[in-house]
XYZ file of C-alpha atoms in Angstrom:
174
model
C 136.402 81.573 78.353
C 132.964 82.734 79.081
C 132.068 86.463 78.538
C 130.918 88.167 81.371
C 128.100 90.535 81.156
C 129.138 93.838 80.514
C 132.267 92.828 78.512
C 130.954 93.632 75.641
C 127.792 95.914 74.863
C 124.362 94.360 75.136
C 122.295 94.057 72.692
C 118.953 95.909 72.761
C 116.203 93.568 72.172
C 112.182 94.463 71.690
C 109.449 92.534 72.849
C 106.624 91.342 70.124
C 103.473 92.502 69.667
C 100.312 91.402 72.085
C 97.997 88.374 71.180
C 94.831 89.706 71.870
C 91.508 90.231 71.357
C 88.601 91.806 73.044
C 87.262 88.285 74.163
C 90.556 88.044 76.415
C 90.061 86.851 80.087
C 93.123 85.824 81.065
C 96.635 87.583 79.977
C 99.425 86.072 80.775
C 102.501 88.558 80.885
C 105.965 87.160 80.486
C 109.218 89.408 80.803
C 111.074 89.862 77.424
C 111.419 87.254 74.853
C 114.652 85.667 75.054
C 117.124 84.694 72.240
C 115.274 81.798 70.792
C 112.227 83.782 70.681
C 113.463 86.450 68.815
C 114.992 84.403 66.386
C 112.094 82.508 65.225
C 109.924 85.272 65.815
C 107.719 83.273 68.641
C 106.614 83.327 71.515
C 108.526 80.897 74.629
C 110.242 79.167 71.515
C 112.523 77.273 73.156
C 112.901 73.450 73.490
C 113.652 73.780 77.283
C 110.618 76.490 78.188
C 107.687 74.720 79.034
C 105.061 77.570 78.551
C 103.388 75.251 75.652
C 103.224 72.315 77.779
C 102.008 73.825 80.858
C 99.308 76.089 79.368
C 98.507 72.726 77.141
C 97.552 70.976 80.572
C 95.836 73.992 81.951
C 93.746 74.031 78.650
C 93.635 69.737 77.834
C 95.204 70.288 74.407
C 98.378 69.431 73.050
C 99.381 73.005 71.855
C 102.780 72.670 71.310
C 102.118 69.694 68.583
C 100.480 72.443 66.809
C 101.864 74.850 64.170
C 102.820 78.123 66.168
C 99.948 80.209 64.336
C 97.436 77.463 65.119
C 98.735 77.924 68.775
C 98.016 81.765 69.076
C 94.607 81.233 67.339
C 93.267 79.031 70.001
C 94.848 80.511 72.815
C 92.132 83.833 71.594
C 89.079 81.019 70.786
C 89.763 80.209 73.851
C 90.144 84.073 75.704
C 93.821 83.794 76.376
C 95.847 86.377 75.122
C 100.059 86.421 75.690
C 102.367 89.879 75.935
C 105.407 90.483 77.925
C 105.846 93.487 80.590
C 108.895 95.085 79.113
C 108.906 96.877 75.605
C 112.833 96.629 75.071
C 116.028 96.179 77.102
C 119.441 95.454 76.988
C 120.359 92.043 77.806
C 123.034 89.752 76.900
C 121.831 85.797 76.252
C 117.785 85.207 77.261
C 118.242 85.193 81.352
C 116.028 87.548 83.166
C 118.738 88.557 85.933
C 120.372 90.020 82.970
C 118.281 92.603 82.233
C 119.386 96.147 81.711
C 117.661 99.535 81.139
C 113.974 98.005 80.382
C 111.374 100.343 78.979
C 108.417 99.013 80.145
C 105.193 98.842 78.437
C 101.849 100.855 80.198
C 99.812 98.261 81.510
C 97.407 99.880 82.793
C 96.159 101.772 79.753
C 96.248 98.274 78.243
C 94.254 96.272 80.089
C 91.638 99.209 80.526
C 91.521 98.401 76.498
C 90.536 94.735 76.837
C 86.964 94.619 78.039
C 86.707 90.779 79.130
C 89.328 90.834 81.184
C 88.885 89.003 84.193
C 92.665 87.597 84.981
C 96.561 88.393 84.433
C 98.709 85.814 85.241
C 102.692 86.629 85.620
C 105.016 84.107 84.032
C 107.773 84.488 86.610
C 109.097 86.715 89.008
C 110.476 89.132 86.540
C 106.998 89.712 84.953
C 105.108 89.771 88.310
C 107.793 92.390 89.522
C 107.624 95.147 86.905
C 103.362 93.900 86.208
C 102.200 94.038 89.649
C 103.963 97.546 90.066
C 101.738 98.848 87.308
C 98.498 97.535 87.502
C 98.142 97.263 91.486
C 94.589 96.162 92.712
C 92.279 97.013 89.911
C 88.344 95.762 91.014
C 87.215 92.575 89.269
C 91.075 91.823 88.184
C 92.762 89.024 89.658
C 96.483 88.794 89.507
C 98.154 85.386 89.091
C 102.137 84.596 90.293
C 103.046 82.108 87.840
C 106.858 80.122 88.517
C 108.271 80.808 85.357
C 108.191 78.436 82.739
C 111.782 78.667 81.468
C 113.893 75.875 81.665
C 116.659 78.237 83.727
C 114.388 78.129 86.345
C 115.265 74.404 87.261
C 114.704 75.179 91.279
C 111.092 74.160 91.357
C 110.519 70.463 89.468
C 108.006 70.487 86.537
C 105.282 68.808 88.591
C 105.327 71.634 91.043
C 105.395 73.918 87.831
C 102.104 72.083 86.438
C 100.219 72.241 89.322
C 100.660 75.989 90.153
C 99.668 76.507 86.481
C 96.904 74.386 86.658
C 95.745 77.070 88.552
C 94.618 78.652 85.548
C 91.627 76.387 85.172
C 89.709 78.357 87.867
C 90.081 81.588 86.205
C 89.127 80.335 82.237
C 86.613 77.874 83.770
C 84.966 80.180 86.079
């Protein structure tokens, strides 16, 4: 028998540090890390998310083939930085709907601190929610709605994934 949520307690679980730099231009903003994550201490670590894929097309390198440290270095070389909108929540199992009393992170105050900024991109309703609520329209910021890259969200097909994310191109190219 399946547990439903709320059976039991959730577990509280805390989002990882940002991967940024001051050379960022684009920061893409997930929700919360989800089991797999936290486990191996990674960002979108799991087999069925296909954040390392999709940003590997936007960018025209294989990134998931690389070691994850390799991953996060170029992602900065190349003035894209990751973080997720919510500090720590409860939430049994990795699916956003889930969710319970999130502290969220200040936004704001953080992008102010990244001085090449030129782009946030939302991977997934969940981020663009609780993101677009706290940065609003800022000048010179453009705000990107991302479909999520999780493999939960199997309503929209991977092609129509890749080419929304190909998106991206504009903003790092431009």
């Amino acid at each position: 028998m399946a547990l439903r949520p709320g059976q039991f307690p959730a577990q509280r679980k805390a989002a990882f540090p940002p991967s940024v730099d001051a050379n960022t231009r684009l920061l893409i903003l997930g929700s919360l890390p989800g089991d797999a994550s936290i486990k191996q201490g990674e960002y979108y670590a799991h087999r069925g998310n296909a954040f390392w894929d999709l940003l590997g097309e936007v960018l025209g390198e294989p990134l998931r083939a690389q070691p994850y440290a390799m991953r996060l270095k170029r992602l900065r070389t190349l003035g894209v930085g990751l973080w997720d909108v919510i500090e720590s929540a409860e939430r049994p199992g990795s699916l956003d709907s889930s969710i319970r009393g999130a502290e969220l992170r200040d936004l704001g105050l953080f992008v102010e601190r990244l001085p090449a900024l030129r782009a946030v991109a939302f991977n997934g309703k969940t981020a663009a929610l609780h993101g677009r609520r706290q940065l609003g329209e800022r000048p010179g910021l453009t705000l990107i709605d991302l479909p999520s890259s999780s493999g939960a969200y199997a309503s929209l097909s991977r092609e129509a994934k890749r080419q929304a994310w190909i998106a991206l191109r504009d903003v790092l190219m431009g």
